[in-house]
Amino acid sequence: DGGITQSPKYLFRKEGQNVTLSCEQNLNHDAMYWYRQDPGQGLRLIYYSQIVNDFQKGDIAEGYSVSREKKESFPLTVTSAQKNPTAFYLCASKNVREETQYFGPGTRLLVL
Amino acid sequence: DQQVKQNSPSLSVQEGRISILNCDYTNSMFDYFLWYKKYPAEGPTFLISISSIKDKNEDGRFTVFLNKSAKHLSLHIVPSQPGDSAVYFCAASGSDMRFGAGTRLTVKP
């Protein structure tokens, strides 16, 4: 059963704490993406990766970091430098030869 | 810099009638357009797409129309069903992908 999984579904962050959101895909897709969704707004690109061990900043990369050590995995770390982290975070992947991105179920991050 | 705009935040239609969701874009370099459907607390699911070389693409009850000269695309759902109630995002792809803010569709029984 191919797909994209994100965990956890809900995540709570304390002040000054770094948290990591997991994204795994078994679709054999080369490219992976992280988006942030805020109420009433479209999806904004945080980081993306077209190939293992390489990634690029999106429009709102400040306060976030990523790694791409394996093709299947693209974890996102929300650092303490991100002052407004409360949002719904979506991971997506696609085959580089196609246009359609496929999304995971999302992680909602809340600040305590 | 909103390159993709969905100017109607919400739309309400009666079951069985047509739903028309609109989307405008500003960047003429976009060459592929997609519609996604999203339920609360879930990820968007791909619905239908269209290449810039076409002006219409149909898949069952869903049809997407593209007017390149007006930089406008629309999604038609006929007939609308209560299960279609969701937020619909349009997206435009070129060197990267840009999303609109979404339109919440409510289909009333």
XYZ file of C-alpha atoms in Angstrom:
221
model
C 0.000 0.000 0.000
C 1.986 2.978 -1.266
C 1.693 6.371 0.299
C 3.076 9.178 2.388
C 2.973 9.039 6.150
C 3.516 11.876 8.586
C 3.944 11.600 12.303
C 2.869 12.593 14.801
C -0.625 13.818 13.935
C -0.408 16.421 16.718
C 2.753 17.850 18.242
C 3.206 20.242 21.117
C 6.260 22.475 21.404
C 7.476 24.239 24.502
C 9.190 27.607 24.387
C 12.775 27.312 23.160
C 12.392 23.693 22.125
C 13.291 22.136 18.779
C 10.829 19.576 17.436
C 11.087 17.229 14.465
C 8.230 16.231 12.165
C 8.553 12.954 10.331
C 7.708 12.341 6.669
C 8.140 8.970 4.983
C 7.106 7.837 1.506
C 7.234 4.453 -0.207
C 6.217 5.718 -3.644
C 9.812 5.764 -4.887
C 9.463 9.490 -5.538
C 12.628 11.499 -5.996
C 11.322 14.892 -4.871
C 9.900 15.748 -1.455
C 8.446 18.973 -0.103
C 7.418 20.611 3.150
C 4.586 23.138 3.236
C 2.986 25.144 5.977
C -0.728 25.984 6.002
C -2.164 28.799 8.094
C -5.891 29.593 8.349
C -7.213 31.355 5.257
C -3.931 30.998 3.413
C -2.626 28.747 0.733
C 0.223 26.344 1.208
C 3.620 28.007 1.569
C 6.791 26.148 0.681
C 9.344 25.716 3.471
C 11.965 23.390 1.961
C 12.205 20.923 -0.874
C 14.557 18.198 -2.026
C 14.933 16.829 -5.533
C 17.496 14.188 -4.672
C 19.120 12.495 -1.698
C 21.624 14.629 0.223
C 20.436 17.811 -1.468
C 17.717 20.287 -0.500
C 16.724 23.868 -1.240
C 15.061 26.637 0.746
C 11.530 27.593 -0.117
C 9.765 30.884 0.549
C 9.661 30.620 4.349
C 12.710 28.557 5.370
C 13.788 30.735 8.302
C 13.516 28.878 11.600
C 13.340 25.459 9.933
C 15.881 22.823 8.943
C 15.688 19.571 6.978
C 17.779 16.578 6.013
C 17.515 14.055 3.176
C 19.741 11.131 4.068
C 17.413 8.564 2.501
C 15.151 8.741 -0.528
C 12.159 7.681 1.551
C 12.564 10.175 4.376
C 12.513 13.979 4.650
C 12.236 15.101 8.297
C 11.558 18.735 9.174
C 12.907 20.338 12.343
C 11.140 23.389 13.692
C 13.786 25.239 15.656
C 13.431 27.680 18.521
C 14.231 30.431 15.999
C 10.793 29.959 14.430
C 8.756 32.475 16.424
C 5.337 31.556 15.095
C 5.389 27.793 14.614
C 1.704 27.061 15.217
C 0.383 25.742 11.893
C -0.595 22.663 9.936
C 2.469 21.125 8.274
C 2.151 19.114 5.085
C 4.702 16.906 3.414
C 4.432 16.045 -0.275
C 6.356 14.031 -2.821
C 6.421 13.543 -6.565
C 8.236 11.858 -9.380
C 10.564 14.416 -10.948
C 9.219 13.551 -14.418
C 5.674 14.455 -13.415
C 3.942 17.557 -12.108
C 1.502 16.173 -9.557
C 2.529 16.288 -5.923
C 0.961 13.836 -3.492
C 0.416 14.871 0.100
C 0.650 13.203 3.466
C -2.066 13.559 6.133
C -0.336 16.475 7.885
C 0.930 17.308 11.367
C -0.616 20.026 13.481
C 1.981 21.795 15.623
C 0.847 23.694 18.682
C 2.865 25.803 21.092
C 2.416 25.322 24.840
C 3.347 38.064 -3.808
C 0.227 36.046 -4.550
C 0.770 34.500 -7.941
C -2.304 32.290 -7.635
C -5.556 33.740 -6.350
C -8.870 32.227 -5.396
C -11.023 35.263 -4.767
C -14.019 33.441 -3.331
C -13.273 32.085 0.145
C -16.551 30.157 0.173
C -19.274 28.833 -2.107
C -22.588 27.196 -1.269
C -24.650 25.221 -3.797
C -27.623 22.899 -3.732
C -27.147 19.195 -4.256
C -27.516 18.276 -7.928
C -26.601 21.735 -9.193
C -23.314 22.845 -10.723
C -20.419 24.106 -8.594
C -17.971 26.469 -10.279
C -14.737 27.291 -8.502
C -12.477 29.945 -9.966
C -8.769 30.624 -9.896
C -6.612 33.381 -11.390
C -2.862 33.477 -11.847
C -0.374 36.163 -12.749
C 2.744 34.305 -13.899
C 2.621 33.428 -17.603
C 5.441 30.898 -17.071
C 3.075 28.490 -15.300
C 2.462 25.577 -17.644
C 0.556 23.052 -15.565
C -2.443 23.557 -13.307
C -3.957 21.320 -10.656
C -6.938 21.190 -8.338
C -6.732 19.580 -4.913
C -9.526 18.766 -2.475
C -8.930 18.999 1.251
C -10.950 17.878 4.254
C -10.232 19.363 7.716
C -7.144 17.993 9.443
C -6.187 15.953 6.380
C -3.710 16.424 3.550
C -4.917 17.656 0.138
C -5.826 14.965 -2.361
C -5.204 15.431 -6.055
C -8.392 15.878 -8.051
C -7.698 16.889 -11.644
C -5.079 18.717 -13.675
C -4.588 20.416 -17.021
C -1.592 21.236 -19.151
C -1.247 24.685 -20.691
C -1.507 23.148 -24.165
C -5.126 22.221 -23.473
C -8.176 24.283 -22.608
C -10.328 21.560 -21.077
C -9.894 18.330 -19.170
C -12.708 16.159 -17.943
C -12.836 13.356 -15.399
C -16.273 12.109 -14.469
C -18.182 14.858 -12.696
C -15.139 17.146 -12.675
C -14.062 19.401 -15.536
C -11.268 21.943 -15.489
C -11.233 24.797 -17.985
C -8.171 26.894 -18.756
C -8.258 30.336 -20.390
C -4.614 31.248 -20.932
C -5.271 34.694 -22.368
C -7.204 35.620 -19.240
C -4.871 33.657 -16.953
C -7.926 32.010 -15.463
C -8.947 28.468 -14.687
C -12.112 27.026 -13.276
C -13.296 23.739 -11.845
C -16.833 22.605 -12.631
C -18.502 19.897 -10.558
C -21.688 18.497 -12.055
C -23.819 17.315 -10.368
C -22.651 18.485 -6.962
C -22.977 16.018 -4.083
C -22.849 16.584 -0.303
C -19.628 14.557 -0.195
C -18.002 17.218 -2.369
C -18.115 19.630 0.579
C -14.465 20.466 1.261
C -11.845 23.144 0.652
C -10.582 23.227 -2.929
C -7.105 24.546 -3.727
C -5.902 25.414 -7.174
C -2.189 25.148 -7.873
C 0.005 26.326 -10.728
C 3.307 24.772 -11.653
C 6.265 26.151 -13.551
C 9.704 26.277 -12.014
C 7.905 25.654 -8.727
C 4.346 25.153 -7.537
C 2.151 27.902 -6.111
C -1.148 27.427 -4.344
C -4.219 29.586 -3.982
C -5.745 30.262 -0.563
C -8.592 27.821 -1.173
C -12.374 27.967 -1.583
C -14.636 26.224 0.907
C -17.432 24.474 -0.980
C -20.606 23.508 0.861
C -23.113 21.339 -0.964
C -26.489 21.377 0.741
C -28.798 18.344 0.539
